[in-house]
CSV table of C-alpha atoms and ligand atoms in Angstrom, one decimal:
chain,number,residue,atom,x,y,z
A,274,MET,CA,-30.0,-11.3,67.9
A,275,SER,CA,-29.7,-13.6,65.1
A,276,ASN,CA,-26.5,-14.7,64.0
A,277,ARG,CA,-24.6,-11.7,62.5
A,278,MET,CA,-23.0,-13.5,60.2
A,279,TRP,CA,-25.9,-14.7,57.8
A,280,GLY,CA,-28.8,-13.5,60.4
A,281,GLY,CA,-29.6,-10.5,59.0
A,282,ARG,CA,-29.9,-11.7,55.1
A,283,PHE,CA,-31.9,-14.3,56.0
A,284,ALA,CA,-34.9,-13.2,56.6
A,285,THR,CA,-35.4,-11.7,53.3
A,286,GLY,CA,-32.5,-14.2,51.4
A,287,PRO,CA,-34.3,-17.5,50.8
A,288,ALA,CA,-37.1,-15.2,48.9
A,289,ALA,CA,-34.8,-13.0,46.8
A,290,ILE,CA,-33.5,-16.2,45.8
A,291,MET,CA,-36.6,-18.0,45.5
A,292,GLU,CA,-37.4,-14.7,42.8
A,293,GLU,CA,-34.1,-14.7,41.5
A,294,ILE,CA,-33.8,-18.8,40.2
A,295,ASN,CA,-37.7,-18.4,39.4
A,296,ALA,CA,-38.1,-15.3,37.0
A,297,SER,CA,-37.6,-15.5,33.5
A,298,ILE,CA,-38.5,-11.8,32.5
A,299,GLY,CA,-34.8,-11.6,31.9
A,300,PHE,CA,-34.7,-14.0,28.7
A,301,ASP,CA,-38.6,-14.5,27.7
A,302,GLN,CA,-39.5,-10.6,27.0
A,303,LYS,CA,-38.5,-12.0,23.7
A,304,LEU,CA,-41.6,-13.7,23.4
A,305,TRP,CA,-44.1,-10.5,23.4
A,306,LYS,CA,-44.8,-9.8,20.3
A,307,GLN,CA,-46.6,-13.4,20.8
A,308,ASP,CA,-48.2,-13.2,23.7
A,309,ILE,CA,-50.0,-10.5,22.4
A,310,ALA,CA,-50.6,-12.2,19.4
A,311,GLY,CA,-52.1,-15.6,21.1
A,312,SER,CA,-54.0,-13.2,23.9
A,313,ARG,CA,-55.6,-11.3,20.5
A,314,ALA,CA,-56.4,-14.5,19.3
A,315,HIS,CA,-57.5,-15.7,22.7
A,316,SER,CA,-59.9,-12.4,23.3
A,317,ALA,CA,-61.1,-12.6,19.8
A,318,MET,CA,-62.4,-16.1,20.6
A,319,LEU,CA,-63.7,-15.6,24.0
A,320,ALA,CA,-66.1,-13.1,23.1
A,321,ALA,CA,-67.2,-14.9,20.1
A,322,ARG,CA,-68.4,-17.5,21.9
A,323,GLY,CA,-69.8,-15.2,24.3
A,324,ILE,CA,-67.3,-16.1,26.8
A,325,ILE,CA,-66.7,-12.4,27.3
A,326,SER,CA,-68.7,-9.8,26.4
A,327,ALA,CA,-67.7,-7.4,23.2
A,328,GLU,CA,-67.0,-4.4,25.9
A,329,ASP,CA,-64.4,-6.3,27.4
A,330,LEU,CA,-63.2,-7.4,24.0
A,331,GLU,CA,-62.9,-3.9,22.9
A,332,LYS,CA,-61.2,-2.9,26.2
A,333,ILE,CA,-58.8,-5.6,25.5
A,334,ARG,CA,-57.9,-5.0,22.5
A,335,ALA,CA,-57.3,-1.5,22.9
A,336,GLY,CA,-54.7,-2.0,26.1
A,337,LEU,CA,-53.1,-5.2,23.9
A,338,ASP,CA,-51.8,-2.4,21.3
A,339,GLU,CA,-50.6,0.1,23.7
A,340,ILE,CA,-48.7,-2.1,25.4
A,341,ALA,CA,-47.3,-3.4,22.2
A,342,GLY,CA,-46.3,0.4,21.4
A,343,GLU,CA,-44.9,0.7,25.2
A,344,ILE,CA,-42.5,-2.4,24.4
A,345,GLU,CA,-41.6,-1.3,20.5
A,346,ALA,CA,-41.2,2.6,22.3
A,347,GLY,CA,-39.0,0.9,24.9
A,348,THR,CA,-40.6,2.6,27.5
A,349,PHE,CA,-42.3,-0.8,28.7
A,350,THR,CA,-40.6,-1.4,32.7
A,351,PHE,CA,-40.1,-4.9,32.9
A,352,SER,CA,-40.6,-5.8,36.3
A,353,ARG,CA,-38.7,-9.4,37.8
A,354,SER,CA,-41.1,-9.6,41.0
A,355,LEU,CA,-43.7,-10.3,38.4
A,356,GLU,CA,-42.0,-13.8,37.2
A,357,ASP,CA,-42.2,-13.6,33.7
A,358,ILE,CA,-43.5,-12.6,29.8
A,359,HIS,CA,-47.2,-13.4,30.6
A,360,MET,CA,-47.8,-11.8,34.2
A,361,ASN,CA,-45.7,-8.2,33.0
A,362,ILE,CA,-47.9,-8.3,29.9
A,363,GLU,CA,-51.8,-9.1,32.0
A,364,ALA,CA,-50.1,-6.6,35.1
A,365,ARG,CA,-49.9,-4.0,33.0
A,366,LEU,CA,-53.5,-4.9,31.0
A,367,ALA,CA,-55.2,-4.7,34.7
A,368,GLU,CA,-53.1,-0.9,35.3
A,369,LYS,CA,-54.5,0.0,31.9
A,370,ILE,CA,-58.3,-1.2,31.4
A,371,GLY,CA,-58.9,-2.7,35.2
A,372,PRO,CA,-61.3,-5.9,35.8
A,373,ALA,CA,-61.8,-6.4,31.9
A,374,ALA,CA,-57.5,-7.5,32.0
A,375,GLY,CA,-58.5,-10.6,34.1
A,376,ARG,CA,-61.5,-12.1,32.2
A,377,LEU,CA,-58.0,-12.7,29.6
A,378,HIS,CA,-57.0,-15.5,31.1
A,379,THR,CA,-60.8,-17.1,31.2
A,380,ALA,CA,-59.5,-20.9,29.9
A,381,ARG,CA,-56.6,-20.5,29.5
A,382,SER,CA,-53.5,-21.3,31.8
A,383,ARG,CA,-49.8,-20.1,31.5
A,384,ASN,CA,-49.0,-23.6,30.3
A,385,ASP,CA,-50.5,-23.3,27.3
A,386,GLN,CA,-49.9,-19.6,26.9
A,387,VAL,CA,-46.2,-20.2,26.7
A,388,ALA,CA,-46.8,-23.1,24.8
A,389,LEU,CA,-47.9,-21.2,22.4
A,390,ASP,CA,-45.5,-18.3,22.8
A,391,VAL,CA,-42.5,-20.0,22.3
A,392,LYS,CA,-44.4,-22.5,19.1
A,393,LEU,CA,-44.8,-19.1,17.6
A,394,TRP,CA,-41.5,-17.6,18.4
A,395,VAL,CA,-40.0,-21.1,16.8
A,396,ARG,CA,-42.3,-21.0,13.7
A,397,ASP,CA,-41.8,-17.3,13.4
A,398,THR,CA,-38.1,-18.2,13.3
A,399,LEU,CA,-37.9,-21.2,11.0
A,400,ASP,CA,-39.6,-19.2,8.2
A,401,HIS,CA,-36.4,-16.3,8.8
A,402,LEU,CA,-34.2,-19.4,7.9
A,403,ASP,CA,-35.8,-20.5,5.2
A,404,GLY,CA,-35.1,-17.3,4.0
A,405,GLN,CA,-31.6,-16.9,4.6
A,406,PHE,CA,-31.2,-20.8,3.3
A,407,ALA,CA,-32.7,-19.1,-0.1
A,408,GLU,CA,-30.2,-16.2,-0.1
A,409,LEU,CA,-27.2,-18.2,0.7
A,410,MET,CA,-27.7,-20.5,-1.6
A,411,MET,CA,-28.5,-18.8,-4.3
A,412,VAL,CA,-25.2,-16.4,-4.0
A,413,MET,CA,-23.2,-19.7,-3.7
A,414,ALA,CA,-25.2,-20.9,-7.0
A,415,GLU,CA,-23.9,-17.6,-8.5
A,416,LYS,CA,-20.7,-18.4,-7.9
A,417,ALA,CA,-20.6,-21.9,-8.4
A,418,LEU,CA,-22.2,-20.3,-12.3
A,419,ALA,CA,-19.0,-17.2,-12.8
A,420,HIS,CA,-16.0,-19.9,-11.3
A,421,ALA,CA,-17.9,-23.1,-12.8
A,422,ALA,CA,-14.7,-23.4,-15.5
A,423,VAL,CA,-11.9,-23.2,-12.6
A,424,VAL,CA,-10.0,-26.0,-11.8
A,425,MET,CA,-8.9,-27.1,-8.7
A,426,PRO,CA,-7.6,-30.0,-6.7
A,427,GLY,CA,-10.6,-32.6,-5.8
A,428,PHE,CA,-9.5,-33.9,-2.3
A,429,THR,CA,-10.2,-37.2,-0.5
A,430,HIS,CA,-7.9,-37.7,2.9
A,431,LEU,CA,-6.9,-34.1,2.3
A,432,GLN,CA,-4.5,-35.4,-0.4
A,433,SER,CA,-4.9,-34.5,-3.9
A,434,ALA,CA,-7.4,-36.1,-5.2
A,435,GLN,CA,-8.5,-35.9,-8.9
A,436,PRO,CA,-8.6,-32.0,-10.1
A,437,VAL,CA,-12.5,-30.6,-10.2
A,438,THR,CA,-14.0,-27.3,-10.8
A,439,PHE,CA,-14.4,-24.8,-8.2
A,440,GLY,CA,-17.8,-24.7,-9.2
A,441,HIS,CA,-18.5,-28.3,-8.6
A,442,HIS,CA,-17.0,-27.7,-5.0
A,443,LEU,CA,-19.4,-24.8,-4.1
A,444,LEU,CA,-22.9,-26.7,-5.5
A,445,ALA,CA,-22.2,-29.4,-3.1
A,446,HIS,CA,-22.6,-26.8,-0.6
A,447,VAL,CA,-25.7,-25.9,-2.2
A,448,GLU,CA,-27.0,-29.3,-2.3
A,449,MET,CA,-26.6,-29.9,1.7
A,450,TRP,CA,-28.0,-26.7,2.5
A,451,ALA,CA,-31.0,-27.5,0.4
A,452,ARG,CA,-31.2,-30.8,2.1
A,453,ASP,CA,-30.6,-28.8,5.5
A,454,ARG,CA,-33.8,-26.5,4.2
A,455,ALA,CA,-36.0,-29.0,3.6
A,456,ARG,CA,-35.2,-30.4,7.5
A,457,PHE,CA,-36.3,-27.3,8.7
A,458,ARG,CA,-39.6,-27.2,6.2
A,459,ASP,CA,-40.2,-30.9,7.9
A,460,ALA,CA,-40.4,-29.6,11.3
A,461,ARG,CA,-42.0,-26.6,10.2
A,462,ALA,CA,-44.9,-28.3,9.2
A,463,ARG,CA,-44.9,-31.1,12.4
A,464,LEU,CA,-45.1,-28.3,14.8
A,465,ASN,CA,-48.0,-26.8,13.1
A,466,GLU,CA,-50.6,-27.4,15.9
A,467,CYS,CA,-51.8,-24.6,18.1
A,468,PRO,CA,-51.7,-26.0,22.1
A,469,LEU,CA,-53.9,-22.8,22.9
A,470,GLY,CA,-57.2,-24.2,25.1
A,471,ALA,CA,-55.0,-26.8,26.3
A,472,ALA,CA,-55.1,-24.8,29.8
A,473,ALA,CA,-53.2,-25.9,32.9
A,474,LEU,CA,-53.2,-29.8,31.0
A,475,ALA,CA,-56.8,-31.0,31.1
A,476,GLY,CA,-59.0,-28.6,28.5
A,477,THR,CA,-61.5,-26.6,30.1
A,478,SER,CA,-65.3,-26.5,30.6
A,479,PHE,CA,-65.9,-23.4,29.0
A,480,PRO,CA,-67.1,-23.6,25.5
A,481,ILE,CA,-63.7,-22.9,23.7
A,482,ASP,CA,-63.6,-22.4,19.8
A,483,ARG,CA,-59.8,-24.0,19.2
A,484,ALA,CA,-60.6,-24.5,16.0
A,485,MET,CA,-61.3,-20.7,15.7
A,486,THR,CA,-57.9,-19.8,17.7
A,487,ALA,CA,-55.6,-22.0,15.7
A,488,ALA,CA,-56.7,-20.9,12.3
A,489,SER,CA,-56.5,-16.6,13.4
A,490,LEU,CA,-52.9,-18.1,14.3
A,491,GLY,CA,-52.3,-19.5,11.5
A,492,PHE,CA,-52.2,-23.0,12.4
A,493,ASP,CA,-53.0,-26.1,10.2
A,494,ARG,CA,-55.4,-27.5,13.2
A,495,PRO,CA,-55.7,-27.8,16.6
A,496,THR,CA,-53.5,-30.1,19.3
A,497,ALA,CA,-55.0,-33.3,19.7
A,498,ASN,CA,-54.8,-33.7,23.5
A,499,SER,CA,-54.5,-31.4,26.3
A,500,MET,CA,-51.9,-32.9,28.5
A,501,ASP,CA,-49.2,-33.5,25.2
A,502,SER,CA,-50.0,-29.8,23.9
A,503,VAL,CA,-48.5,-28.4,27.6
A,504,ALA,CA,-46.0,-31.1,28.3
A,505,ASP,CA,-44.3,-31.3,24.9
A,506,ARG,CA,-41.0,-29.4,23.4
A,507,ASP,CA,-40.4,-31.8,20.8
A,508,TYR,CA,-41.1,-29.1,18.2
A,509,ALA,CA,-37.9,-27.5,19.9
A,510,LEU,CA,-35.4,-30.3,19.8
A,511,GLU,CA,-36.5,-31.4,16.7
A,512,ALA,CA,-35.8,-27.3,15.5
A,513,LEU,CA,-32.3,-27.6,17.4
A,514,SER,CA,-31.3,-31.0,15.8
A,515,ALA,CA,-32.4,-29.6,11.8
A,516,ALA,CA,-29.9,-26.6,12.9
A,517,SER,CA,-27.2,-29.0,14.3
A,518,ILE,CA,-27.0,-30.6,11.1
A,519,ALA,CA,-27.1,-27.4,9.5
A,520,ALA,CA,-24.2,-26.2,11.9
A,521,VAL,CA,-22.1,-28.8,11.0
A,522,HIS,CA,-22.4,-28.2,7.1
A,523,LEU,CA,-21.4,-24.1,8.1
A,524,SER,CA,-18.5,-25.6,10.1
A,525,ARG,CA,-17.4,-27.8,7.3
A,526,LEU,CA,-17.7,-24.8,4.5
A,527,ALA,CA,-15.6,-22.4,7.0
A,528,GLU,CA,-13.2,-25.0,7.7
A,529,GLU,CA,-12.3,-25.1,4.3
A,530,ILE,CA,-12.2,-20.9,3.9
A,531,VAL,CA,-9.8,-21.2,7.5
A,532,ILE,CA,-7.3,-23.7,4.9
A,533,TRP,CA,-8.0,-22.3,1.6
A,534,THR,CA,-6.9,-18.7,2.9
A,535,SER,CA,-3.7,-19.5,4.8
A,536,ALA,CA,-0.4,-18.9,3.2
A,537,GLN,CA,0.0,-22.6,2.3
A,538,PHE,CA,-2.6,-22.8,0.3
A,539,ARG,CA,-4.0,-19.7,-0.8
A,540,PHE,CA,-6.6,-20.9,-3.1
A,541,VAL,CA,-9.4,-18.0,-2.9
A,542,LYS,CA,-9.2,-14.4,-0.9
A,543,LEU,CA,-11.3,-13.0,1.2
A,544,SER,CA,-11.8,-8.6,1.4
A,545,ASP,CA,-11.0,-7.2,5.0
A,546,ALA,CA,-14.5,-7.4,5.6
A,547,PHE,CA,-13.9,-11.0,6.7
A,548,THR,CA,-11.0,-10.9,7.9
A,549,THR,CA,-8.8,-8.7,10.8
A,550,GLY,CA,-4.9,-8.3,11.2
A,551,SER,CA,-2.8,-9.4,14.4
A,552,SER,CA,-2.0,-6.7,16.8
A,553,ILE,CA,1.8,-7.7,16.5
A,554,MET,CA,2.3,-10.0,13.2
A,555,PRO,CA,1.9,-7.6,10.2
A,556,GLN,CA,1.7,-9.9,7.1
A,557,LYS,CA,-1.3,-11.1,8.8
A,558,ARG,CA,-5.2,-11.7,7.4
A,559,ASN,CA,-6.6,-14.0,9.8
A,560,PRO,CA,-9.9,-15.4,8.7
A,561,ASP,CA,-12.4,-14.7,11.7
A,562,ALA,CA,-15.4,-14.7,10.2
A,563,ALA,CA,-15.0,-18.4,9.1
A,564,GLU,CA,-13.2,-19.2,12.6
A,565,LEU,CA,-16.5,-17.9,14.7
A,566,VAL,CA,-19.2,-20.0,12.5
A,567,ARG,CA,-17.1,-23.3,12.5
A,568,ALA,CA,-17.7,-22.3,16.8
A,569,LYS,CA,-21.2,-21.5,16.8
A,570,THR,CA,-21.4,-25.6,15.6
A,571,GLY,CA,-20.6,-26.4,18.9
A,572,ARG,CA,-22.7,-23.9,20.7
A,573,ILE,CA,-25.5,-25.0,18.6
A,574,MET,CA,-24.9,-28.6,19.2
A,575,GLY,CA,-25.0,-27.7,23.1
A,576,SER,CA,-28.4,-26.2,23.1
A,577,LEU,CA,-30.1,-29.5,22.0
A,578,ALA,CA,-28.0,-31.3,24.5
A,579,ALA,CA,-29.0,-29.1,26.9
A,580,LEU,CA,-32.6,-29.0,26.2
A,581,THR,CA,-32.7,-32.9,25.6
A,582,MET,CA,-31.2,-33.7,29.0
A,583,VAL,CA,-33.7,-30.5,30.4
A,584,MET,CA,-36.6,-32.7,28.9
A,585,LYS,CA,-35.3,-36.4,29.3
A,586,GLY,CA,-36.6,-37.7,33.1
A,587,LEU,CA,-39.3,-35.0,32.8
A,588,PRO,CA,-43.1,-37.2,34.1
A,589,LEU,CA,-46.4,-35.5,32.4
A,590,THR,CA,-47.2,-32.6,32.0
A,591,TYR,CA,-45.5,-28.9,32.4
A,592,GLN,CA,-42.9,-28.9,34.9
A,593,LYS,CA,-41.2,-25.7,35.8
A,594,ASP,CA,-37.8,-27.7,34.5
A,595,MET,CA,-39.2,-26.2,31.4
A,596,GLN,CA,-38.7,-22.7,31.8
A,597,GLU,CA,-35.2,-23.6,30.8
A,598,ASP,CA,-36.3,-24.0,27.4
A,599,LYS,CA,-36.2,-21.0,26.0
A,600,GLU,CA,-32.2,-20.1,26.7
A,601,GLN,CA,-31.5,-22.9,24.4
A,602,ILE,CA,-33.8,-22.6,21.9
A,603,PHE,CA,-33.3,-18.6,21.2
A,604,ASP,CA,-29.6,-19.4,21.7
A,605,GLY,CA,-29.3,-22.2,19.1
A,606,LEU,CA,-31.7,-20.8,16.5
A,607,GLU,CA,-30.0,-17.4,17.0
A,608,SER,CA,-26.4,-18.6,16.6
A,609,LEU,CA,-27.5,-20.4,13.7
A,610,SER,CA,-29.2,-17.6,12.2
A,611,LEU,CA,-26.0,-15.4,13.0
A,612,ALA,CA,-23.8,-17.9,11.6
A,613,LEU,CA,-26.0,-18.1,8.1
A,614,ALA,CA,-25.8,-14.3,7.6
A,615,ALA,CA,-22.0,-14.2,7.5
A,616,THR,CA,-21.4,-17.4,5.8
A,617,THR,CA,-23.7,-15.2,3.4
A,618,GLY,CA,-21.1,-12.5,3.5
A,619,MET,CA,-18.7,-14.7,2.8
A,620,VAL,CA,-19.1,-16.6,0.2
A,621,ARG,CA,-20.7,-12.8,-1.6
A,622,ASP,CA,-17.3,-11.8,-1.2
A,623,LEU,CA,-14.7,-15.1,-1.2
A,624,GLU,CA,-13.0,-15.1,-4.9
A,625,PRO,CA,-11.1,-17.9,-6.1
A,626,GLU,CA,-7.2,-17.0,-6.8
A,627,VAL,CA,-7.5,-19.0,-10.5
A,628,GLY,CA,-3.4,-19.5,-10.9
A,629,THR,CA,-3.4,-21.4,-8.0
A,630,LEU,CA,-5.8,-23.4,-7.7
A,631,LYS,CA,-4.7,-24.8,-11.7
A,632,ARG,CA,-1.6,-24.9,-10.2
A,633,ALA,CA,-2.2,-27.3,-7.1
A,634,ALA,CA,-5.1,-29.1,-9.3
A,635,GLY,CA,-2.1,-30.9,-12.0
A,636,SER,CA,0.0,-31.6,-8.6
A,637,GLY,CA,0.1,-34.6,-7.1
A,638,PHE,CA,-0.3,-36.5,-10.2
A,639,SER,CA,-4.1,-35.9,-10.2
A,640,THR,CA,-4.5,-37.3,-13.8
A,641,ALA,CA,-3.2,-40.9,-12.4
A,642,THR,CA,-7.2,-41.9,-13.1
A,643,ASP,CA,-8.0,-40.7,-16.7
A,644,LEU,CA,-4.4,-42.1,-17.2
A,645,ALA,CA,-5.9,-45.9,-16.1
A,646,ASP,CA,-9.0,-44.6,-17.7
A,647,TRP,CA,-7.3,-44.2,-21.4
A,648,LEU,CA,-5.9,-47.1,-21.3
A,649,VAL,CA,-8.9,-49.2,-21.0
A,650,ARG,CA,-10.4,-47.3,-23.5
A,651,ARG,CA,-7.7,-47.4,-26.1
A,652,LEU,CA,-5.8,-50.4,-25.1
A,653,GLY,CA,-8.4,-52.5,-24.3
A,654,ILE,CA,-6.6,-54.1,-21.3
A,655,PRO,CA,-8.0,-54.6,-17.6
A,656,PHE,CA,-8.7,-51.9,-15.2
A,657,ARG,CA,-6.7,-53.6,-12.9
A,658,GLU,CA,-3.9,-54.1,-15.1
A,659,ALA,CA,-4.3,-50.3,-16.0
A,660,HIS,CA,-3.5,-49.2,-12.9
A,661,HIS,CA,-0.5,-50.9,-12.6
A,662,VAL,CA,1.1,-49.3,-15.1
A,663,THR,CA,-0.5,-46.4,-14.4
A,664,GLY,CA,1.6,-46.5,-10.8
A,665,ARG,CA,4.9,-47.4,-12.3
A,666,ILE,CA,4.1,-44.2,-14.6
A,667,VAL,CA,3.3,-42.3,-11.8
A,668,GLY,CA,6.8,-43.8,-9.9
A,669,ILE,CA,8.5,-42.2,-13.2
A,670,ALA,CA,7.1,-38.7,-12.8
A,671,ALA,CA,8.2,-38.8,-8.8
A,672,ALA,CA,11.5,-39.8,-9.4
A,673,LYS,CA,11.6,-37.1,-11.7
A,674,ASN,CA,9.9,-34.6,-9.4
A,675,THR,CA,7.7,-34.0,-12.7
A,676,THR,CA,3.8,-34.1,-12.9
A,677,LEU,CA,2.5,-36.8,-15.3
A,678,ASP,CA,2.0,-34.8,-18.5
A,679,LYS,CA,5.7,-34.4,-18.4
A,680,VAL,CA,7.0,-37.8,-18.4
A,681,SER,CA,7.8,-38.7,-22.1
A,682,LEU,CA,6.3,-40.6,-24.8
A,683,ALA,CA,9.8,-42.9,-25.2
A,684,GLU,CA,9.4,-43.2,-21.1
A,685,MET,CA,5.9,-44.1,-21.0
A,686,ARG,CA,6.3,-46.6,-23.8
A,687,ASP,CA,8.8,-48.5,-21.9
A,688,VAL,CA,6.0,-49.2,-19.5
A,689,HIS,CA,3.6,-50.2,-21.8
A,690,ALA,CA,3.9,-50.3,-25.5
A,691,GLY,CA,0.8,-49.9,-26.4
A,692,ILE,CA,0.7,-46.0,-25.2
A,693,THR,CA,0.7,-43.4,-28.3
A,694,GLU,CA,0.7,-39.3,-28.4
A,695,GLU,CA,-2.6,-39.0,-28.1
A,696,VAL,CA,-2.3,-40.1,-24.0
A,697,PHE,CA,-1.3,-36.3,-23.5
A,698,SER,CA,-4.6,-35.5,-24.3
A,699,VAL,CA,-6.2,-36.5,-20.8
A,700,LEU,CA,-3.1,-36.1,-18.6
A,701,SER,CA,-4.2,-32.5,-18.4
A,702,VAL,CA,-6.2,-30.7,-15.6
A,703,SER,CA,-8.6,-29.3,-18.1
A,704,LYS,CA,-9.0,-32.2,-20.4
A,705,SER,CA,-9.6,-34.5,-17.1
A,706,VAL,CA,-12.7,-32.6,-15.6
A,707,ALA,CA,-14.2,-31.6,-18.9
A,708,SER,CA,-14.1,-35.3,-19.3
A,709,ARG,CA,-16.4,-36.1,-16.2
A,710,VAL,CA,-19.8,-35.6,-17.7
A,711,SER,CA,-21.5,-38.7,-16.6
A,712,TYR,CA,-24.5,-37.1,-14.6
A,713,GLY,CA,-23.6,-35.5,-11.2
A,714,GLY,CA,-20.0,-35.1,-12.3
A,715,THR,CA,-17.6,-32.0,-12.3
A,716,ALA,CA,-17.5,-31.0,-16.5
A,717,PRO,CA,-17.7,-27.3,-16.3
A,718,LYS,CA,-20.7,-27.8,-18.8
A,719,ASN,CA,-22.3,-29.8,-15.5
A,720,VAL,CA,-21.6,-27.4,-13.1
A,721,ARG,CA,-23.1,-24.4,-15.6
A,722,ALA,CA,-26.6,-26.4,-16.0
A,723,GLN,CA,-27.1,-27.3,-12.2
A,724,ALA,CA,-25.6,-23.7,-11.5
A,725,LYS,CA,-28.8,-22.6,-13.3
A,726,ARG,CA,-30.8,-25.3,-12.4
A,727,TRP,CA,-30.4,-24.0,-8.7
A,728,ILE,CA,-30.8,-20.0,-9.8
A,729,SER,CA,-33.7,-20.7,-11.7
A,730,ARG,CA,-35.2,-22.9,-9.0
A,731,LEU,CA,-34.9,-20.2,-6.3
A,732,ALA,CA,-35.9,-17.3,-8.3
A,733,ARG,CA,-39.0,-18.7,-9.4
A,734,GLU,CA,-39.5,-19.0,-5.7
A,735,LYS,CA,-38.9,-16.2,-5.4
A,736,SER,CA,-41.7,-14.6,-7.3
A,737,PRO,CA,-43.8,-17.5,-8.5
A,738,ALA,CA,-45.2,-17.1,-11.7
B,818,LIG,N1,-42.1,-18.7,33.1
B,818,LIG,C1,-43.0,-20.2,32.9
B,818,LIG,C2,-42.4,-20.6,31.5
B,818,LIG,O1,-41.5,-20.1,31.2
B,818,LIG,C3,-44.3,-19.6,32.3
B,818,LIG,C4,-45.6,-21.0,32.7
B,818,LIG,C5,-45.1,-21.4,33.9
B,818,LIG,N2,-46.3,-21.8,34.8
B,818,LIG,C6,-46.8,-22.4,35.2
B,818,LIG,N3,-47.5,-23.4,35.6
B,818,LIG,N4,-45.9,-22.2,36.5
B,818,LIG,O2,-42.3,-21.7,31.7
């Protein structure tokens, strides 16, 4: 009798565990559309080159159409014993059309098949993300235009530094997203070479036409080295790198929203649509969506780290380790997509508390630089000395617990006799921001021009003239 403790299981145990660790169908069924698209392109090419007959091609096409219908309708049975999406579909095709199904895999291996499917999925997802970035940027630019003249404190070290406009602050994020979007576009351009036809790793002796399959799947050209084609996942690493940087940007805005909606700041309001209440503290409105966007960053960067680690020790070419690429790619890019959607919703929803922002903009002696600049401009004194004079006036205001524009002219003249009444024209927050007209500066008129530039650029992209 075999060991009673584990002997009964031993005969089947290892095989069952092998199936469990080996199968990827639980997650790679997401690739079914890409897999069928690849098989359509491949079989059409095989027929065009006389490698399979026109009748077999017809059967393969019809069978693939039916399978797509079944998967779409949710009636397809995915089987773990068939390991992955490629073999699940091929087995079903054999059930439907018999031996012709076996000819589909001529001059192809699961290695180039999976490389293609994953690449197509990443490409489709990058295209979707591109549209999401465009929408987010448009919503943000419109918000910026609407609030181009709303003043708020600009921060360095999270200390009030100089007044800025709310619109200017929002457009800073648009600039970052534009670069994120450009990084994804670069990645897309680089990935757009077709690995199909590399076969297992060495190419094939069949007279295939790789340019034909590449073109029919929307690629710029076929990949040039069959070993590289099946071994590499750098397009995925690049997409996840771009996603990580973009996630960092979304997280910084999310963090600002968390700060801005707090009772201590109250710079903006978010509606109930993007906040939740507390089950015990009735006064609370928690910015959960922003917090979760912030948290997704860890997850997205985790995907990049995990996949980089999977790849780093692999000799060429395909190794089974690479099956682990999919969950990281899916989770990383889908998390970014969700974070983008939630951010777009929050931005649309968000309204500035104009009065609070204005009061805050004037606190912390935020127009001190304007005073120093005035001293330089009007009295011709060196900036260093102006800085010193301003410091003393700030000291007076601080001692009286008031703002700079509330220090009397007499008190200012005690510090520097040349100061005149005119100085008060630069001490107000709105005068301060209106004066920042240098290119890229915060003056409302600049902000309006920049917001309009973004809006028309993004609109033009949507409907090119
Ligand atoms: N499920 C596999 C993967 O995701 C497909 C490729 C398998 N290739 C092989 N030679 N076993 O990577």
